């Protein structure tokens, strides 16, 4: 049972989470938690501010003490960890430099603090529980700080968790490399942690508790009448996640899919709601267009070849360079002597720098990517035209378009300021009007 940032965002939510765990004690749950909402962002800001000498952990301490007070827990419960965090931030400030390894160590406190709060809240509520740092429980990863990849579990986690008294409350997001350095699995990585832990324990089910009643036909924050989807296949959710939907971490589907363990997305605030069940079976009644995903903070990078090398060599070089700076690439449009890729805007300066030798580079920031997920056949047979026509006739310029790897997603870029309008009109066209 994994509880995300908002599901452990404050005393009220945590009390709710305690009831959810209590209601399923007969199933022997293992709990995985995120940092309290907003804490990871604050920790990143502290780690990055180190070089300017403004890193201050006091606000984080205040926030956690407020949560402890709200739950009527010992106000000194977190003092050892908060002291450690303060000392670490001070060390970073004195050195004046934060490497990816140091950033991971700093941000790890979010989940470590939260696991202790939730374990204490469960225990106080009559459900004995123990906080467990995933890196102590055998969550081993490589040393790619900030985006670490897990190493095979080989029974470590099960062996460790069998020794834990009461309900184990594990930290999401965190692992350790072979040298014992703390690593993180990338932003929103706790869903991935939960899937890895569920697989390691051969769980009946991996429950992901969020602030929404399951996966919807579009982000409910953007589309008011987005509808919950009751049953989905792993593949559809993987498409949704990889085309930018923030509802589940894209990697979380992989271990669950490989081991055939169903995932359920449930709502902590409405625990009786059905949520979404994600399994290998393709629901027989699924519609041809299944969901609309979007991603913001995108830059479109276009490289015009100098035509000094063949086109495939040019493309190979462009993608190799982007891979070198570890930049994920979204929808791609290829012309005779040019290529356009959608990347995370945070990478745009580095991308321009590393691609300059391969051609003339243009960048457009403030873009967003929209992905329409549906049947490959339908999308390939005129479905793309229908999607793009709908957007074009509304006067919204399409900046770059492409088809997903297996043909089941049409992805295109629009100006960020036209994003909500685009998602809303496509939702009206394919869902509300259906
Ligand atoms: P947590 O941090 O609790 O794990 P997130 O906040 O990362 O959860 O993800 C839940 C949010 O994802 C929802 O509040 C919702 O706004 C957003 N979201 C985006 N796309 C969808 C979708 N298709 N269905 C449901 N929620 C979505
Ligand atoms: N706390 C981490 C983040 O905010 C991981 C997670 O919540 O999934 O990115
Ligand atoms: Mg989150």
Tab-separated table of C-alpha atoms and ligand atoms in Angstrom:
chain	number	residue	atom	x	y	z
A	1	UNK	CA	0.000	0.000	0.000
A	2	UNK	CA	1.742	3.118	-1.217
A	3	UNK	CA	0.627	6.540	-0.011
A	4	UNK	CA	1.678	9.516	-2.129
A	5	UNK	CA	2.671	13.005	-1.002
A	6	UNK	CA	-0.864	14.386	-0.611
A	7	UNK	CA	-2.078	11.171	1.019
A	8	UNK	CA	0.426	11.860	3.829
A	9	UNK	CA	0.334	15.651	3.352
A	10	UNK	CA	-0.855	16.530	6.860
A	11	UNK	CA	-2.423	15.180	10.032
A	12	UNK	CA	-5.919	14.783	8.529
A	13	UNK	CA	-4.674	12.841	5.503
A	14	UNK	CA	-2.378	10.670	7.629
A	15	UNK	CA	-5.255	9.763	9.957
A	16	UNK	CA	-7.202	8.724	6.877
A	17	UNK	CA	-4.250	6.633	5.657
A	18	UNK	CA	-4.091	4.916	9.063
A	19	UNK	CA	-7.761	3.901	8.680
A	20	UNK	CA	-7.106	2.581	5.188
A	21	UNK	CA	-4.255	0.387	6.486
A	22	UNK	CA	-6.327	-0.752	9.461
A	23	UNK	CA	-9.174	-1.833	7.192
A	24	UNK	CA	-6.881	-4.291	5.395
A	25	UNK	CA	-4.779	-5.695	8.235
A	26	UNK	CA	-5.991	-9.205	7.465
A	27	UNK	CA	-4.120	-8.968	4.146
A	28	UNK	CA	-0.783	-8.306	5.922
A	29	UNK	CA	-0.017	-4.980	4.273
A	30	UNK	CA	3.402	-3.472	3.743
A	31	UNK	CA	3.263	0.321	3.540
A	32	UNK	CA	5.395	2.553	1.322
A	33	UNK	CA	5.296	6.335	1.735
A	34	UNK	CA	6.312	9.492	-0.102
A	35	UNK	CA	7.560	12.610	1.633
A	36	UNK	CA	4.781	14.920	2.892
A	37	UNK	CA	3.517	16.997	-0.086
A	38	UNK	CA	5.929	19.796	-0.971
A	39	UNK	CA	8.826	18.578	1.204
A	40	UNK	CA	10.868	17.078	-1.645
A	41	UNK	CA	10.631	20.356	-3.599
A	42	UNK	CA	11.825	22.239	-0.514
A	43	UNK	CA	14.725	19.817	-0.006
A	44	UNK	CA	15.805	20.177	-3.633
A	45	UNK	CA	15.751	23.952	-3.195
A	46	UNK	CA	17.951	23.597	-0.101
A	47	UNK	CA	20.419	21.299	-1.849
A	48	UNK	CA	20.662	23.657	-4.820
A	49	UNK	CA	20.862	26.800	-2.708
A	50	UNK	CA	23.931	25.377	-1.001
A	51	UNK	CA	26.297	27.170	-3.337
A	52	UNK	CA	24.734	30.569	-2.601
A	53	UNK	CA	24.840	29.976	1.134
A	54	UNK	CA	21.113	30.360	1.770
A	55	UNK	CA	20.248	26.728	2.581
A	56	UNK	CA	18.015	26.710	5.660
A	57	UNK	CA	16.259	23.646	6.996
A	58	UNK	CA	14.221	25.458	9.653
A	59	UNK	CA	11.013	25.588	7.579
A	60	UNK	CA	11.208	21.827	7.041
A	61	UNK	CA	11.595	21.287	10.787
A	62	UNK	CA	8.602	23.557	11.502
A	63	UNK	CA	6.439	21.728	8.962
A	64	UNK	CA	7.233	18.331	10.474
A	65	UNK	CA	6.671	19.527	14.034
A	66	UNK	CA	3.262	20.866	12.953
A	67	UNK	CA	2.339	17.465	11.549
A	68	UNK	CA	3.522	15.750	14.762
A	69	UNK	CA	1.439	18.189	16.813
A	70	UNK	CA	-1.616	17.617	14.605
A	71	UNK	CA	-1.275	13.879	15.200
A	72	UNK	CA	-0.605	14.356	18.923
A	73	UNK	CA	2.699	12.494	18.596
A	74	UNK	CA	5.932	13.070	20.544
A	75	UNK	CA	7.226	16.435	19.316
A	76	UNK	CA	10.828	15.227	19.637
A	77	UNK	CA	10.278	12.095	17.522
A	78	UNK	CA	12.071	13.523	14.506
A	79	UNK	CA	14.776	15.528	16.291
A	80	UNK	CA	17.639	13.110	15.503
A	81	UNK	CA	16.857	13.144	11.759
A	82	UNK	CA	16.135	16.880	11.656
A	83	UNK	CA	19.455	17.571	13.420
A	84	UNK	CA	21.253	15.376	10.911
A	85	UNK	CA	19.580	17.216	8.036
A	86	UNK	CA	20.546	20.603	9.500
A	87	UNK	CA	24.179	19.485	9.869
A	88	UNK	CA	24.242	18.077	6.358
A	89	UNK	CA	22.836	21.302	4.889
A	90	UNK	CA	25.441	23.250	6.853
A	91	UNK	CA	28.203	21.013	5.512
A	92	UNK	CA	26.987	21.544	1.963
A	93	UNK	CA	26.883	25.291	2.574
A	94	UNK	CA	30.474	25.316	3.876
A	95	UNK	CA	31.750	23.283	0.944
A	96	UNK	CA	29.727	25.469	-1.428
A	97	UNK	CA	29.032	22.680	-3.884
A	98	UNK	CA	26.311	20.083	-4.247
A	99	UNK	CA	26.924	17.057	-6.450
A	100	UNK	CA	24.124	14.698	-7.541
A	101	UNK	CA	25.257	12.347	-4.755
A	102	UNK	CA	24.912	15.084	-2.127
A	103	UNK	CA	21.530	16.185	-3.548
A	104	UNK	CA	20.229	12.604	-3.174
A	105	UNK	CA	21.449	12.473	0.427
A	106	UNK	CA	19.660	15.767	1.208
A	107	UNK	CA	16.343	14.922	-0.488
A	108	UNK	CA	16.288	11.448	1.136
A	109	UNK	CA	15.237	13.076	4.413
A	110	UNK	CA	11.732	13.734	3.019
A	111	UNK	CA	10.791	10.060	2.861
A	112	UNK	CA	12.828	9.142	5.958
A	113	UNK	CA	10.963	11.690	8.068
A	114	UNK	CA	7.582	10.792	6.599
A	115	UNK	CA	8.037	7.035	7.189
A	116	UNK	CA	8.716	7.738	10.880
A	117	UNK	CA	5.644	9.951	11.191
A	118	UNK	CA	3.361	7.426	9.510
A	119	UNK	CA	4.746	4.477	11.523
A	120	UNK	CA	4.221	6.449	14.744
A	121	UNK	CA	0.689	7.450	13.695
A	122	UNK	CA	-0.188	3.823	12.959
A	123	UNK	CA	1.247	2.663	16.280
A	124	UNK	CA	-0.587	5.416	18.175
A	125	UNK	CA	-3.767	4.337	16.391
A	126	UNK	CA	-3.369	0.790	17.691
A	127	UNK	CA	-1.712	-0.676	14.596
A	128	UNK	CA	1.870	-1.515	15.640
A	129	UNK	CA	4.246	-0.408	12.859
A	130	UNK	CA	7.968	0.136	12.262
A	131	UNK	CA	9.598	2.685	9.946
A	132	UNK	CA	12.098	1.077	7.580
A	133	UNK	CA	14.547	2.918	5.330
A	134	UNK	CA	14.418	1.122	1.970
A	135	UNK	CA	18.206	1.366	1.657
A	136	UNK	CA	18.509	-0.672	4.885
A	137	UNK	CA	15.955	-3.196	3.662
A	138	UNK	CA	17.886	-4.221	0.557
A	139	UNK	CA	16.687	-1.749	-2.115
A	140	UNK	CA	19.942	-1.841	-4.046
A	141	UNK	CA	20.492	0.392	-7.099
A	142	UNK	CA	23.234	1.461	-9.465
A	143	UNK	CA	25.084	4.712	-8.730
A	144	UNK	CA	23.205	7.017	-11.160
A	145	UNK	CA	22.327	9.565	-8.497
A	146	UNK	CA	19.025	11.319	-9.180
A	147	UNK	CA	17.782	8.590	-11.521
A	148	UNK	CA	19.096	5.344	-10.058
A	149	UNK	CA	18.061	1.993	-11.539
A	150	UNK	CA	17.290	-0.925	-9.208
A	151	UNK	CA	19.508	-4.019	-9.165
A	152	UNK	CA	17.965	-7.524	-8.904
A	153	UNK	CA	16.437	-8.112	-5.469
A	154	UNK	CA	17.522	-11.741	-4.925
A	155	UNK	CA	15.258	-12.165	-1.913
A	156	UNK	CA	16.895	-9.415	0.181
A	157	UNK	CA	13.759	-7.402	0.840
A	158	UNK	CA	11.592	-10.338	1.868
A	159	UNK	CA	14.324	-11.606	4.234
A	160	UNK	CA	14.660	-8.163	5.805
A	161	UNK	CA	10.963	-7.409	6.136
A	162	UNK	CA	10.290	-10.758	7.812
A	163	UNK	CA	12.387	-9.490	10.743
A	164	UNK	CA	10.376	-6.265	11.122
A	165	UNK	CA	7.853	-6.009	13.956
A	166	UNK	CA	4.317	-4.926	13.031
A	167	UNK	CA	3.446	-3.262	9.743
A	168	UNK	CA	6.623	-2.165	7.914
A	169	UNK	CA	6.445	1.462	6.695
A	170	UNK	CA	9.068	1.806	3.988
A	171	UNK	CA	10.488	4.916	2.401
A	172	UNK	CA	9.543	5.236	-1.267
A	173	UNK	CA	11.887	6.913	-3.768
A	174	UNK	CA	15.116	5.762	-2.029
A	175	UNK	CA	17.741	3.080	-2.433
A	176	UNK	CA	21.459	2.670	-1.926
A	177	UNK	CA	24.277	1.733	-4.275
A	178	UNK	CA	26.793	-1.056	-3.571
A	179	UNK	CA	29.005	1.390	-1.659
A	180	UNK	CA	26.129	2.265	0.669
A	181	UNK	CA	25.490	5.742	-0.773
A	182	UNK	CA	21.840	6.790	-0.728
A	183	UNK	CA	20.300	7.062	-4.208
A	184	UNK	CA	16.906	8.225	-5.527
A	185	UNK	CA	14.789	6.723	-8.318
A	186	UNK	CA	13.839	10.055	-9.935
A	187	UNK	CA	10.956	12.454	-9.236
A	188	UNK	CA	7.697	10.733	-8.309
A	189	UNK	CA	9.690	7.518	-7.909
A	190	UNK	CA	7.704	6.194	-4.937
A	191	UNK	CA	5.182	4.515	-7.262
A	192	UNK	CA	8.136	2.668	-8.762
A	193	UNK	CA	9.410	1.751	-5.270
A	194	UNK	CA	5.996	0.356	-4.408
A	195	UNK	CA	5.945	-1.798	-7.534
A	196	UNK	CA	9.470	-3.093	-6.864
A	197	UNK	CA	8.639	-3.877	-3.249
A	198	UNK	CA	5.329	-5.512	-4.202
A	199	UNK	CA	7.147	-7.755	-6.673
A	200	UNK	CA	9.944	-8.552	-4.191
A	201	UNK	CA	7.318	-9.696	-1.668
A	202	UNK	CA	5.162	-11.427	-4.295
A	203	UNK	CA	2.199	-9.336	-3.126
A	204	UNK	CA	-1.386	-10.136	-4.135
A	205	UNK	CA	-1.864	-6.569	-5.229
A	206	UNK	CA	0.032	-3.270	-5.372
A	207	UNK	CA	-2.211	-0.466	-4.127
A	208	UNK	CA	-1.262	3.084	-5.027
A	209	UNK	CA	-3.209	5.519	-2.834
A	210	UNK	CA	-3.467	9.042	-4.276
A	211	UNK	CA	-5.733	12.073	-4.153
A	212	UNK	CA	-7.826	10.949	-7.147
A	213	UNK	CA	-10.349	8.191	-7.618
A	214	UNK	CA	-8.116	6.261	-10.010
A	215	UNK	CA	-6.822	6.942	-13.478
A	216	UNK	CA	-9.109	9.297	-15.410
A	217	UNK	CA	-9.717	9.930	-19.100
A	218	UNK	CA	-7.654	13.130	-18.649
A	219	UNK	CA	-6.090	15.050	-15.766
A	220	UNK	CA	-9.089	16.076	-13.622
A	221	UNK	CA	-7.232	19.275	-12.752
A	222	UNK	CA	-7.503	20.313	-16.392
A	223	UNK	CA	-10.763	18.662	-17.453
A	224	UNK	CA	-13.633	18.943	-14.982
A	225	UNK	CA	-15.687	16.111	-16.417
A	226	UNK	CA	-12.796	13.671	-16.828
A	227	UNK	CA	-14.124	10.208	-15.982
A	228	UNK	CA	-12.449	7.504	-13.898
A	229	UNK	CA	-11.458	4.428	-15.890
A	230	UNK	CA	-12.299	1.316	-13.869
A	231	UNK	CA	-10.121	-1.238	-15.625
A	232	UNK	CA	-7.042	-0.687	-17.745
A	233	UNK	CA	-4.287	-2.808	-19.260
A	234	UNK	CA	-0.677	-2.329	-18.168
A	235	UNK	CA	0.194	-1.272	-21.712
A	236	UNK	CA	-2.395	1.539	-21.824
A	237	UNK	CA	-1.260	2.942	-18.492
A	238	UNK	CA	2.386	2.665	-19.542
A	239	UNK	CA	1.515	4.712	-22.664
A	240	UNK	CA	-0.357	7.251	-20.571
A	241	UNK	CA	2.552	7.591	-18.151
A	242	UNK	CA	5.282	7.745	-20.747
A	243	UNK	CA	3.444	10.450	-22.699
A	244	UNK	CA	3.527	12.661	-19.689
A	245	UNK	CA	0.543	11.937	-17.476
A	246	UNK	CA	1.627	12.493	-13.909
A	247	UNK	CA	-0.821	9.954	-12.510
A	248	UNK	CA	1.680	7.057	-12.226
A	249	UNK	CA	5.452	6.835	-12.625
A	250	UNK	CA	6.160	5.323	-16.087
A	251	UNK	CA	8.545	2.684	-14.687
A	252	UNK	CA	6.045	1.454	-12.074
A	253	UNK	CA	4.154	-0.646	-14.608
A	254	UNK	CA	7.160	-2.700	-15.689
A	255	UNK	CA	7.847	-4.906	-12.644
A	256	UNK	CA	4.123	-5.389	-11.979
A	257	UNK	CA	3.522	-6.334	-15.621
A	258	UNK	CA	6.468	-8.764	-15.683
A	259	UNK	CA	5.208	-10.558	-12.591
A	260	UNK	CA	1.497	-10.280	-13.337
A	261	UNK	CA	0.681	-8.462	-10.095
A	262	UNK	CA	-2.342	-6.146	-10.462
A	263	UNK	CA	-1.968	-2.490	-9.572
A	264	UNK	CA	-4.831	-0.563	-8.052
A	265	UNK	CA	-5.004	3.210	-7.960
A	266	UNK	CA	-7.227	4.314	-5.086
A	267	UNK	CA	-8.303	7.543	-3.408
A	268	UNK	CA	-7.196	8.061	0.201
A	269	UNK	CA	-9.914	10.691	0.691
A	270	UNK	CA	-12.640	8.386	-0.682
A	271	UNK	CA	-11.444	4.941	0.399
A	272	UNK	CA	-14.682	3.239	-0.601
A	273	UNK	CA	-14.467	4.419	-4.184
A	274	UNK	CA	-13.514	1.711	-6.629
A	275	UNK	CA	-10.444	3.354	-8.180
A	276	UNK	CA	-8.724	1.812	-11.172
A	277	UNK	CA	-7.500	-1.764	-11.499
A	278	UNK	CA	-4.572	-2.192	-13.850
A	279	UNK	CA	-3.850	-5.730	-15.008
A	280	UNK	CA	-2.563	-7.706	-17.965
A	281	UNK	CA	-6.062	-8.450	-19.287
A	282	UNK	CA	-7.367	-6.052	-21.875
A	283	UNK	CA	-10.885	-5.012	-20.796
A	284	UNK	CA	-13.341	-6.212	-23.460
A	285	UNK	CA	-15.381	-3.024	-23.304
A	286	UNK	CA	-12.586	-0.503	-23.656
A	287	UNK	CA	-13.265	2.384	-26.054
A	288	UNK	CA	-11.067	3.010	-29.099
A	289	UNK	CA	-9.756	6.271	-27.639
A	290	UNK	CA	-8.869	5.650	-24.002
A	291	UNK	CA	-7.265	8.689	-22.454
A	292	UNK	CA	-5.549	12.009	-23.067
A	293	UNK	CA	-2.211	12.730	-21.419
A	294	UNK	CA	-0.221	15.929	-21.312
A	295	UNK	CA	3.167	17.150	-20.220
A	296	UNK	CA	4.270	20.739	-19.570
A	297	UNK	CA	7.722	22.313	-19.389
A	298	UNK	CA	8.665	21.105	-22.839
A	299	UNK	CA	11.126	22.617	-25.324
A	300	UNK	CA	11.101	21.783	-29.031
A	301	UNK	CA	14.589	21.510	-30.433
A	302	UNK	CA	15.043	21.520	-34.215
A	303	UNK	CA	18.378	20.664	-35.791
A	304	UNK	CA	18.959	21.446	-39.478
A	305	UNK	CA	21.702	19.261	-40.886
A	306	UNK	CA	24.685	20.860	-42.658
A	307	UNK	CA	24.258	17.936	-45.075
A	308	UNK	CA	27.878	16.954	-44.627
A	309	UNK	CA	26.916	13.405	-43.630
A	310	UNK	CA	24.107	11.051	-44.676
A	311	UNK	CA	20.748	11.543	-42.979
A	312	UNK	CA	20.930	8.397	-40.859
A	313	UNK	CA	24.397	9.365	-39.586
A	314	UNK	CA	23.048	12.828	-38.787
A	315	UNK	CA	20.111	11.366	-36.856
A	316	UNK	CA	22.336	8.857	-35.065
A	317	UNK	CA	24.623	11.661	-33.932
A	318	UNK	CA	21.760	13.854	-32.709
A	319	UNK	CA	20.227	11.060	-30.622
A	320	UNK	CA	23.605	9.894	-29.289
A	321	UNK	CA	24.349	13.430	-28.061
A	322	UNK	CA	20.958	13.723	-26.356
A	323	UNK	CA	21.523	10.342	-24.753
A	324	UNK	CA	24.917	11.499	-23.496
A	325	UNK	CA	23.333	14.375	-21.563
A	326	UNK	CA	20.702	11.852	-20.305
A	327	UNK	CA	17.873	13.782	-21.886
A	328	UNK	CA	14.649	11.861	-22.624
A	329	UNK	CA	13.221	12.558	-26.047
A	330	UNK	CA	9.491	12.925	-26.745
A	331	UNK	CA	7.649	13.043	-30.064
A	332	UNK	CA	9.938	13.283	-33.024
A	333	UNK	CA	9.394	14.743	-36.478
A	334	UNK	CA	11.949	14.003	-39.143
A	335	UNK	CA	12.319	16.008	-42.343
A	336	UNK	CA	14.678	15.522	-45.235
A	337	UNK	CA	17.551	17.324	-43.527
A	338	UNK	CA	16.129	18.278	-40.171
A	339	UNK	CA	14.771	16.711	-37.030
A	340	UNK	CA	12.562	18.119	-34.259
A	341	UNK	CA	12.456	16.553	-30.818
A	342	UNK	CA	10.471	17.451	-27.704
A	343	UNK	CA	12.602	17.518	-24.565
A	344	UNK	CA	12.301	18.614	-20.942
A	345	UNK	CA	12.892	22.384	-21.069
A	346	UNK	CA	15.433	22.062	-18.246
A	347	UNK	CA	17.751	20.399	-20.772
A	348	UNK	CA	17.386	22.972	-23.554
A	349	UNK	CA	20.633	24.926	-22.940
A	350	UNK	CA	22.684	21.762	-22.695
A	351	UNK	CA	20.972	20.321	-25.782
A	352	UNK	CA	21.763	23.424	-27.853
A	353	UNK	CA	25.372	23.303	-26.701
A	354	UNK	CA	25.944	19.665	-27.477
A	355	UNK	CA	24.134	19.710	-30.844
A	356	UNK	CA	25.747	22.890	-32.223
A	357	UNK	CA	28.418	20.935	-34.098
A	358	UNK	CA	25.837	18.819	-35.947
A	359	UNK	CA	23.810	21.555	-37.544
A	360	UNK	CA	21.883	24.721	-37.038
A	361	UNK	CA	19.873	24.456	-33.823
A	362	UNK	CA	16.609	26.259	-33.022
A	363	UNK	CA	14.795	26.035	-29.711
A	364	UNK	CA	11.211	26.903	-28.837
A	365	UNK	CA	10.467	26.813	-25.122
A	366	UNK	CA	7.032	27.189	-23.459
A	367	UNK	CA	5.620	24.229	-25.309
A	368	UNK	CA	3.501	21.338	-24.016
A	369	UNK	CA	2.974	17.823	-25.332
A	370	UNK	CA	-0.436	16.169	-25.655
A	371	UNK	CA	-0.803	12.408	-26.149
A	372	UNK	CA	-4.031	10.717	-27.277
A	373	UNK	CA	-3.955	7.032	-26.317
A	374	UNK	CA	-6.089	4.541	-28.170
A	375	UNK	CA	-6.195	1.589	-30.568
A	376	UNK	CA	-3.248	1.465	-32.941
A	377	UNK	CA	-5.482	0.469	-35.888
A	378	UNK	CA	-7.942	3.268	-35.324
A	379	UNK	CA	-5.278	5.882	-34.836
A	380	UNK	CA	-3.285	4.746	-37.838
A	381	UNK	CA	-6.402	4.548	-40.075
A	382	UNK	CA	-7.422	8.161	-40.059
A	383	UNK	CA	-7.490	8.607	-36.318
A	384	UNK	CA	-4.429	10.840	-36.392
A	385	UNK	CA	-6.066	13.063	-38.990
A	386	UNK	CA	-9.180	13.316	-36.849
A	387	UNK	CA	-7.198	14.309	-33.769
A	388	UNK	CA	-5.077	16.875	-35.581
A	389	UNK	CA	-8.043	18.277	-37.556
A	390	UNK	CA	-9.946	18.827	-34.340
A	391	UNK	CA	-7.044	20.864	-32.993
A	392	UNK	CA	-6.356	22.720	-36.242
A	393	UNK	CA	-9.980	23.750	-36.859
A	394	UNK	CA	-9.983	25.364	-33.432
A	395	UNK	CA	-7.110	27.558	-34.585
A	396	UNK	CA	-4.531	25.944	-32.334
A	397	UNK	CA	-1.182	25.560	-34.117
A	398	UNK	CA	0.298	22.052	-33.918
A	399	UNK	CA	4.043	22.482	-33.464
A	400	UNK	CA	5.295	18.926	-33.959
A	401	UNK	CA	3.506	15.602	-34.275
A	402	UNK	CA	4.414	11.938	-34.204
A	403	UNK	CA	3.033	8.476	-33.587
A	404	UNK	CA	3.977	6.443	-30.497
A	405	UNK	CA	6.344	3.526	-30.895
A	406	UNK	CA	3.586	0.922	-31.148
A	407	UNK	CA	1.178	3.192	-32.956
A	408	UNK	CA	-1.204	3.474	-30.033
A	409	UNK	CA	-0.526	7.104	-29.170
A	410	UNK	CA	-0.710	10.243	-31.235
A	411	UNK	CA	1.559	12.801	-29.619
A	412	UNK	CA	1.933	16.414	-30.654
A	413	UNK	CA	3.190	19.677	-29.237
A	414	UNK	CA	1.275	22.931	-28.774
A	415	UNK	CA	2.110	26.282	-27.198
A	416	UNK	CA	1.901	25.939	-23.417
A	417	UNK	CA	-0.727	28.711	-23.229
A	418	UNK	CA	-3.058	26.698	-25.501
A	419	UNK	CA	-2.630	23.435	-23.549
A	420	UNK	CA	-5.769	23.367	-21.387
A	421	UNK	CA	-7.933	24.444	-24.304
A	422	UNK	CA	-6.440	21.649	-26.451
A	423	UNK	CA	-6.937	18.907	-23.858
A	424	UNK	CA	-10.459	20.133	-23.094
A	425	UNK	CA	-11.574	20.213	-26.712
A	426	UNK	CA	-10.156	16.755	-27.447
A	427	UNK	CA	-11.834	15.421	-24.318
A	428	UNK	CA	-15.152	16.912	-25.413
A	429	UNK	CA	-14.739	15.421	-28.853
A	430	UNK	CA	-13.718	11.896	-27.812
A	431	UNK	CA	-15.353	11.424	-24.396
A	432	UNK	CA	-18.093	13.836	-23.378
A	433	UNK	CA	-19.783	13.799	-26.779
A	434	UNK	CA	-19.520	10.033	-27.106
B	1	LIG	P1	1.001	11.215	-5.434
B	1	LIG	O1	2.034	12.284	-5.219
B	1	LIG	O2	-0.020	11.124	-4.386
B	1	LIG	O3	1.595	9.909	-5.755
B	1	LIG	P2	0.460	12.702	-7.795
B	1	LIG	O4	0.043	14.042	-7.266
B	1	LIG	O5	1.844	12.568	-8.314
B	1	LIG	O6	0.186	11.597	-6.707
B	1	LIG	O7	-0.557	12.199	-8.901
B	1	LIG	C1	-1.924	12.395	-8.758
B	1	LIG	C2	-2.339	13.534	-9.642
B	1	LIG	O8	-2.149	13.178	-10.993
B	1	LIG	C3	-3.800	13.872	-9.569
B	1	LIG	O9	-4.080	14.768	-8.533
B	1	LIG	C4	-4.113	14.447	-10.932
B	1	LIG	O10	-4.183	15.837	-10.935
B	1	LIG	C5	-2.934	14.050	-11.777
B	1	LIG	N1	-3.313	13.375	-13.018
B	1	LIG	C6	-2.794	13.626	-14.232
B	1	LIG	N2	-3.349	12.881	-15.177
B	1	LIG	C7	-4.278	12.110	-14.554
B	1	LIG	C8	-5.172	11.104	-15.013
B	1	LIG	N3	-5.254	10.742	-16.301
B	1	LIG	N4	-5.962	10.511	-14.088
B	1	LIG	C9	-5.894	10.844	-12.790
B	1	LIG	N5	-5.058	11.799	-12.304
B	1	LIG	C10	-4.247	12.422	-13.165
B	2	LIG	N1	8.961	12.551	-2.815
B	2	LIG	C1	9.434	12.236	-4.163
B	2	LIG	C2	9.018	13.326	-5.129
B	2	LIG	O1	8.315	14.236	-4.740
B	2	LIG	C3	9.006	10.879	-4.623
B	2	LIG	C4	7.516	10.655	-4.681
B	2	LIG	O2	6.757	11.352	-4.019
B	2	LIG	O3	7.086	9.755	-5.407
B	2	LIG	O4	9.427	13.303	-6.246
B	3	LIG	MG1	3.998	12.617	-5.631
